[in-house]
Amino acid sequence: MGDFLQVNLKDQVAVVTGATRGIGQSIAEGLAANGAKVACLGTNAERLQQTVTGINQNGGEAVAYLCNVAVTEEVNKAVKEILERFGKVDILVNNAGITRDMLVRRLSDEQWDDVIAINLRGPFLMTRACCEAMRKAKYGRIINITSVSGLQGNAGQSNYSASKAGLVGFTRTVALELANRNITVNAVAPGFIDTDMTAVLSDIVKQVAKDQTPVGRFGQVEDVANAVLFLASDKASFITGQVLPVDGGLTV
Ligand code: NAI
């Protein structure tokens, strides 16, 4: 478990997609450490169970839901079960994401479609499924994990960059639609973070990434989780439709 910002999320219900590892796991742990009951969504049953067991063994409360965020029926079923069990959703963190990097001239239809489906359609499906309950409760926090690649170009990531830039547009518009119901919608844009997603990069690419990052290192998953915790808290009630880079100065 990480070193987390302290905010009061007691009795709140949080939903985190892609909670089986990396940033999503840390976000789920941080929310649980602050008193939220956390519904952890993921596609890998074994790893999902590990996340949930870890949280429950540390005094938190988490429940696993197998769910591919790109599939409407799976999303609607998971959110229905969460609402039946907990009665509400206060916080939704759309974290699940993938990369399928390739220069655009060689990018396949499948590489394009898979990334858009998980990174952009997924947050749409999850938001649509959760926002009615938030509207009725007149409270909600939706936090979308975008990327610096959604704010600036990154050669080899046209599909990923388009999905994450799309998520920024989605964030701003949904923020406007839900503002009068006391629901905030924001995005966090990580730079290079030490996770399995970046572990596959070659040593040369990793060194270039570090050189490009003014603080000279990769971020840790807790850096992103703590930004999410702030935006999820009651202290952030006047912030909506915004994108918070957590990138060591990369996009400055
Ligand atoms: P990761 O690859 O370690 O974890 C991604 C998570 O999403 C895993 O739990 C995976 O099982 C889940 N997932 C993948 N497809 C799914 C699906 N169809 N349905 C449900 N869950 C699914 O990645 P990492 O690094 O933890 O990234 C988390 C988020 O942060 C992603 O949205 C990523 O794009 C974003 N991000 C990561 C950066 C980094 O440097 N690691 C930088 C910028 C953004």
Short mmCIF file of C-alpha atoms and ligand atoms in Angstrom, two decimals:
data_model
loop_
_atom_site.label_atom_id
_atom_site.label_comp_id
_atom_site.label_asym_id
_atom_site.label_seq_id
_atom_site.Cartn_x
_atom_site.Cartn_y
_atom_site.Cartn_z
CA MET A 1 0.00 0.00 0.00
CA GLY A 2 1.24 3.45 -0.90
CA ASP A 3 1.67 6.72 0.96
CA PHE A 4 -1.64 8.45 0.28
CA LEU A 5 -3.14 11.91 0.65
CA GLN A 6 -5.67 11.94 3.49
CA VAL A 7 -9.19 12.95 2.52
CA ASN A 8 -12.49 11.94 4.07
CA LEU A 9 -14.28 9.44 1.83
CA LYS A 10 -15.98 7.53 4.63
CA ASP A 11 -19.16 5.72 3.51
CA GLN A 12 -18.61 6.76 -0.10
CA VAL A 13 -18.78 4.21 -2.91
CA ALA A 14 -16.08 4.32 -5.57
CA VAL A 15 -15.80 2.44 -8.86
CA VAL A 16 -12.36 2.00 -10.42
CA THR A 17 -11.82 0.41 -13.84
CA GLY A 18 -8.61 -1.44 -14.62
CA ALA A 19 -7.93 -1.90 -10.92
CA THR A 20 -5.87 -5.08 -11.27
CA ARG A 21 -2.47 -3.44 -11.44
CA GLY A 22 -0.48 -0.24 -11.87
CA ILE A 23 -2.19 3.12 -11.53
CA GLY A 24 -5.71 1.67 -11.17
CA GLN A 25 -4.66 -0.62 -8.33
CA SER A 26 -3.02 2.28 -6.51
CA ILE A 27 -6.11 4.47 -7.00
CA ALA A 28 -8.32 1.69 -5.59
CA GLU A 29 -5.97 1.28 -2.61
CA GLY A 30 -5.86 5.04 -1.99
CA LEU A 31 -9.65 5.37 -2.09
CA ALA A 32 -10.04 2.41 0.28
CA ALA A 33 -7.35 3.79 2.63
CA ASN A 34 -9.51 6.92 2.93
CA GLY A 35 -12.65 5.02 3.86
CA ALA A 36 -14.38 4.48 0.51
CA LYS A 37 -15.95 1.15 -0.40
CA VAL A 38 -14.34 0.29 -3.70
CA ALA A 39 -15.79 -1.69 -6.60
CA CYS A 40 -12.76 -2.91 -8.54
CA LEU A 41 -13.35 -3.68 -12.23
CA GLY A 42 -10.98 -5.62 -14.44
CA THR A 43 -10.65 -8.40 -16.97
CA ASN A 44 -8.09 -10.62 -15.24
CA ALA A 45 -9.93 -12.59 -12.52
CA GLU A 46 -6.81 -13.71 -10.67
CA ARG A 47 -5.18 -10.27 -10.50
CA LEU A 48 -8.50 -8.65 -9.68
CA GLN A 49 -8.87 -10.98 -6.72
CA GLN A 50 -5.33 -10.13 -5.59
CA THR A 51 -6.13 -6.40 -5.57
CA VAL A 52 -9.37 -6.89 -3.66
CA THR A 53 -7.83 -9.30 -1.15
CA GLY A 54 -4.93 -6.89 -0.54
CA ILE A 55 -7.34 -4.02 0.20
CA ASN A 56 -9.58 -6.14 2.46
CA GLN A 57 -6.58 -7.51 4.38
CA ASN A 58 -5.44 -3.94 5.05
CA GLY A 59 -8.71 -2.97 6.68
CA GLY A 60 -10.42 -1.57 3.58
CA GLU A 61 -13.52 -2.75 1.78
CA ALA A 62 -13.34 -3.82 -1.85
CA VAL A 63 -15.38 -6.05 -4.14
CA ALA A 64 -14.28 -7.51 -7.49
CA TYR A 65 -16.33 -7.21 -10.68
CA LEU A 66 -15.12 -8.94 -13.84
CA CYS A 67 -15.90 -6.44 -16.58
CA ASN A 68 -14.54 -5.51 -19.98
CA VAL A 69 -15.23 -1.76 -20.15
CA ALA A 70 -15.56 -1.84 -23.94
CA VAL A 71 -18.63 -4.11 -23.84
CA THR A 72 -21.98 -2.42 -23.14
CA GLU A 73 -23.68 -5.47 -21.60
CA GLU A 74 -20.75 -6.15 -19.24
CA VAL A 75 -20.61 -2.53 -18.10
CA ASN A 76 -24.36 -2.28 -17.52
CA LYS A 77 -24.40 -5.59 -15.64
CA ALA A 78 -21.47 -4.62 -13.38
CA VAL A 79 -22.90 -1.18 -12.56
CA LYS A 80 -26.35 -2.71 -11.88
CA GLU A 81 -24.77 -5.17 -9.44
CA ILE A 82 -22.76 -2.38 -7.76
CA LEU A 83 -25.90 -0.26 -7.32
CA GLU A 84 -27.82 -3.26 -5.96
CA ARG A 85 -25.07 -3.99 -3.46
CA PHE A 86 -24.06 -0.48 -2.35
CA GLY A 87 -27.10 1.62 -3.33
CA LYS A 88 -25.05 4.43 -4.91
CA VAL A 89 -21.91 5.45 -6.77
CA ASP A 90 -20.17 8.58 -5.47
CA ILE A 91 -16.89 8.30 -7.36
CA LEU A 92 -16.14 6.84 -10.79
CA VAL A 93 -12.53 6.56 -11.93
CA ASN A 94 -12.16 5.62 -15.59
CA ASN A 95 -8.62 4.29 -15.48
CA ALA A 96 -8.60 1.18 -17.74
CA GLY A 97 -6.46 1.77 -20.80
CA ILE A 98 -4.21 0.06 -23.30
CA THR A 99 -1.56 0.94 -25.86
CA ARG A 100 -1.08 -0.65 -29.28
CA ASP A 101 1.79 1.50 -30.55
CA MET A 102 2.62 1.64 -34.25
CA LEU A 103 3.46 4.33 -36.81
CA VAL A 104 0.25 5.39 -38.52
CA ARG A 105 1.31 4.03 -41.92
CA ARG A 106 1.47 0.52 -40.45
CA LEU A 107 -1.34 0.82 -37.89
CA SER A 108 -3.99 -1.88 -38.39
CA ASP A 109 -7.76 -1.42 -38.14
CA GLU A 110 -7.67 -3.70 -35.11
CA GLN A 111 -4.96 -1.69 -33.32
CA TRP A 112 -6.97 1.49 -33.91
CA ASP A 113 -10.34 -0.02 -32.89
CA ASP A 114 -9.07 -1.82 -29.75
CA VAL A 115 -7.51 1.33 -28.32
CA ILE A 116 -10.51 3.54 -29.08
CA ALA A 117 -12.89 0.89 -27.69
CA ILE A 118 -11.15 0.50 -24.34
CA ASN A 119 -9.75 4.01 -23.82
CA LEU A 120 -12.67 6.10 -25.11
CA ARG A 121 -15.81 3.98 -25.53
CA GLY A 122 -15.12 2.43 -22.09
CA PRO A 123 -15.30 5.74 -20.16
CA PHE A 124 -18.43 6.67 -22.13
CA LEU A 125 -20.16 3.38 -21.26
CA MET A 126 -19.14 3.60 -17.60
CA THR A 127 -20.20 7.25 -17.31
CA ARG A 128 -23.56 6.60 -18.95
CA ALA A 129 -24.18 3.64 -16.66
CA CYS A 130 -23.25 5.52 -13.46
CA CYS A 131 -24.44 9.09 -14.05
CA GLU A 132 -28.15 8.51 -13.56
CA ALA A 133 -27.59 7.33 -10.00
CA MET A 134 -25.25 10.31 -9.41
CA ARG A 135 -27.85 12.70 -10.85
CA LYS A 136 -30.53 11.33 -8.54
CA ALA A 137 -28.19 11.60 -5.53
CA LYS A 138 -27.15 15.11 -6.64
CA TYR A 139 -23.54 14.19 -5.96
CA GLY A 140 -20.71 12.70 -7.96
CA ARG A 141 -17.06 12.75 -8.86
CA ILE A 142 -15.98 11.40 -12.24
CA ILE A 143 -12.24 11.27 -12.89
CA ASN A 144 -10.89 10.16 -16.23
CA ILE A 145 -7.29 9.04 -16.61
CA THR A 146 -6.10 10.55 -19.87
CA SER A 147 -2.41 11.03 -20.78
CA VAL A 148 0.11 13.64 -21.83
CA SER A 149 -0.26 11.89 -25.22
CA GLY A 150 -3.78 13.33 -25.31
CA LEU A 151 -2.40 16.84 -24.84
CA GLN A 152 0.52 16.70 -27.25
CA GLY A 153 1.62 14.44 -30.09
CA ASN A 154 3.71 11.32 -29.59
CA ALA A 155 5.01 9.55 -32.71
CA GLY A 156 3.85 5.93 -32.81
CA GLN A 157 0.76 6.59 -30.68
CA SER A 158 -1.81 8.10 -33.07
CA ASN A 159 -4.51 5.69 -31.86
CA TYR A 160 -3.67 6.19 -28.17
CA SER A 161 -3.24 9.95 -28.54
CA ALA A 162 -6.59 10.24 -30.35
CA SER A 163 -8.33 8.18 -27.66
CA LYS A 164 -6.84 10.26 -24.82
CA ALA A 165 -7.50 13.61 -26.57
CA GLY A 166 -11.05 12.35 -27.14
CA LEU A 167 -11.31 11.63 -23.44
CA VAL A 168 -10.35 15.24 -22.68
CA GLY A 169 -13.18 16.49 -24.93
CA PHE A 170 -15.56 14.00 -23.33
CA THR A 171 -14.51 15.21 -19.85
CA ARG A 172 -15.17 18.87 -20.65
CA THR A 173 -18.58 18.25 -22.22
CA VAL A 174 -19.86 15.84 -19.56
CA ALA A 175 -18.68 18.34 -16.92
CA LEU A 176 -21.03 20.92 -18.46
CA GLU A 177 -23.91 18.43 -18.66
CA LEU A 178 -23.66 17.37 -15.01
CA ALA A 179 -22.49 20.56 -13.27
CA ASN A 180 -25.95 21.58 -12.06
CA ARG A 181 -26.29 18.25 -10.22
CA ASN A 182 -23.21 18.78 -8.06
CA ILE A 183 -21.24 16.27 -10.12
CA THR A 184 -17.70 17.23 -11.12
CA VAL A 185 -15.93 15.65 -14.07
CA ASN A 186 -12.17 16.05 -14.38
CA ALA A 187 -9.23 14.33 -16.00
CA VAL A 188 -5.74 13.50 -14.78
CA ALA A 189 -3.03 13.36 -17.43
CA PRO A 190 -0.05 11.30 -16.29
CA GLY A 191 3.35 11.61 -17.91
CA PHE A 192 5.74 8.66 -17.73
CA ILE A 193 4.80 6.55 -14.73
CA ASP A 194 6.61 3.44 -13.53
CA THR A 195 4.11 0.62 -14.38
CA ASP A 196 3.86 -2.53 -16.49
CA MET A 197 2.67 -0.30 -19.36
CA THR A 198 5.99 1.57 -19.47
CA ALA A 199 8.13 -1.42 -18.40
CA VAL A 200 7.89 -2.78 -21.97
CA LEU A 201 9.60 0.31 -23.42
CA SER A 202 13.22 -0.15 -24.53
CA ASP A 203 16.00 1.23 -22.34
CA ILE A 204 16.72 3.90 -24.98
CA VAL A 205 13.10 5.08 -25.05
CA LYS A 206 13.01 5.11 -21.23
CA GLN A 207 16.17 7.23 -21.11
CA VAL A 208 14.77 9.68 -23.69
CA ALA A 209 11.55 9.89 -21.63
CA LYS A 210 13.53 10.69 -18.50
CA ASP A 211 15.63 13.28 -20.37
CA GLN A 212 12.45 14.94 -21.67
CA THR A 213 10.91 15.10 -18.19
CA PRO A 214 12.17 18.22 -16.35
CA VAL A 215 12.26 16.48 -12.95
CA GLY A 216 14.47 13.81 -14.58
CA ARG A 217 12.61 10.67 -13.53
CA PHE A 218 9.47 8.60 -13.98
CA GLY A 219 6.54 9.21 -11.63
CA GLN A 220 5.18 6.61 -9.22
CA VAL A 221 1.63 5.26 -9.25
CA GLU A 222 0.90 7.09 -5.97
CA ASP A 223 1.62 10.42 -7.68
CA VAL A 224 -1.38 9.80 -9.93
CA ALA A 225 -3.51 8.25 -7.16
CA ASN A 226 -3.00 11.31 -4.93
CA ALA A 227 -4.17 13.68 -7.68
CA VAL A 228 -7.26 11.48 -8.09
CA LEU A 229 -7.87 11.50 -4.33
CA PHE A 230 -7.81 15.30 -4.27
CA LEU A 231 -10.25 15.56 -7.19
CA ALA A 232 -12.47 12.91 -5.54
CA SER A 233 -12.60 14.82 -2.27
CA ASP A 234 -15.08 17.46 -1.12
CA LYS A 235 -12.18 19.95 -1.22
CA ALA A 236 -12.33 19.92 -5.04
CA SER A 237 -16.03 20.81 -5.42
CA PHE A 238 -15.33 24.00 -7.46
CA ILE A 239 -13.06 22.26 -9.97
CA THR A 240 -14.77 20.73 -12.99
CA GLY A 241 -14.03 20.14 -16.66
CA GLN A 242 -10.29 20.43 -16.02
CA VAL A 243 -7.24 18.39 -16.91
CA LEU A 244 -4.53 18.04 -14.28
CA PRO A 245 -1.16 16.92 -15.70
CA VAL A 246 0.88 14.74 -13.33
CA ASP A 247 3.96 14.61 -15.48
CA GLY A 248 7.07 16.02 -13.79
CA GLY A 249 6.84 19.12 -15.98
CA LEU A 250 6.81 17.24 -19.31
CA THR A 251 4.05 19.39 -20.84
CA VAL A 252 5.20 22.73 -19.43
P1 NAI B 1 -1.46 -1.08 -16.92
O1 NAI B 1 -1.36 -1.70 -18.25
O2 NAI B 1 -0.49 -1.44 -15.87
O3 NAI B 1 -2.95 -1.27 -16.34
C1 NAI B 1 -4.07 -1.08 -17.14
C2 NAI B 1 -5.26 -1.69 -16.45
O4 NAI B 1 -6.39 -1.64 -17.31
C3 NAI B 1 -5.03 -3.17 -16.11
O5 NAI B 1 -5.62 -3.41 -14.87
C4 NAI B 1 -5.80 -3.87 -17.23
O6 NAI B 1 -6.21 -5.14 -16.87
C5 NAI B 1 -6.98 -2.93 -17.38
N1 NAI B 1 -7.71 -3.11 -18.63
C6 NAI B 1 -7.19 -3.20 -19.88
N2 NAI B 1 -8.18 -3.42 -20.76
C7 NAI B 1 -9.34 -3.46 -20.05
C8 NAI B 1 -10.69 -3.64 -20.39
N3 NAI B 1 -11.07 -3.84 -21.66
N4 NAI B 1 -11.62 -3.61 -19.42
C9 NAI B 1 -11.27 -3.44 -18.13
N5 NAI B 1 -9.99 -3.26 -17.74
C10 NAI B 1 -9.04 -3.27 -18.70
O7 NAI B 1 -1.46 0.50 -17.21
P2 NAI B 1 -1.15 1.74 -16.25
O8 NAI B 1 0.19 2.22 -16.59
O9 NAI B 1 -1.50 1.43 -14.85
O10 NAI B 1 -2.20 2.78 -16.87
C11 NAI B 1 -3.45 3.08 -16.28
C12 NAI B 1 -4.05 4.24 -17.04
O11 NAI B 1 -3.15 5.34 -17.02
C13 NAI B 1 -4.33 3.93 -18.50
O12 NAI B 1 -5.53 4.56 -18.91
C14 NAI B 1 -3.14 4.56 -19.20
O13 NAI B 1 -3.45 4.89 -20.53
C15 NAI B 1 -2.91 5.77 -18.35
N6 NAI B 1 -1.57 6.33 -18.44
C16 NAI B 1 -0.46 5.60 -18.04
C17 NAI B 1 0.80 6.17 -18.16
C18 NAI B 1 2.05 5.46 -17.73
O14 NAI B 1 3.14 6.01 -17.93
N7 NAI B 1 1.98 4.27 -17.15
C19 NAI B 1 0.99 7.51 -18.72
C20 NAI B 1 -0.24 8.17 -19.10
C21 NAI B 1 -1.45 7.58 -18.95
#
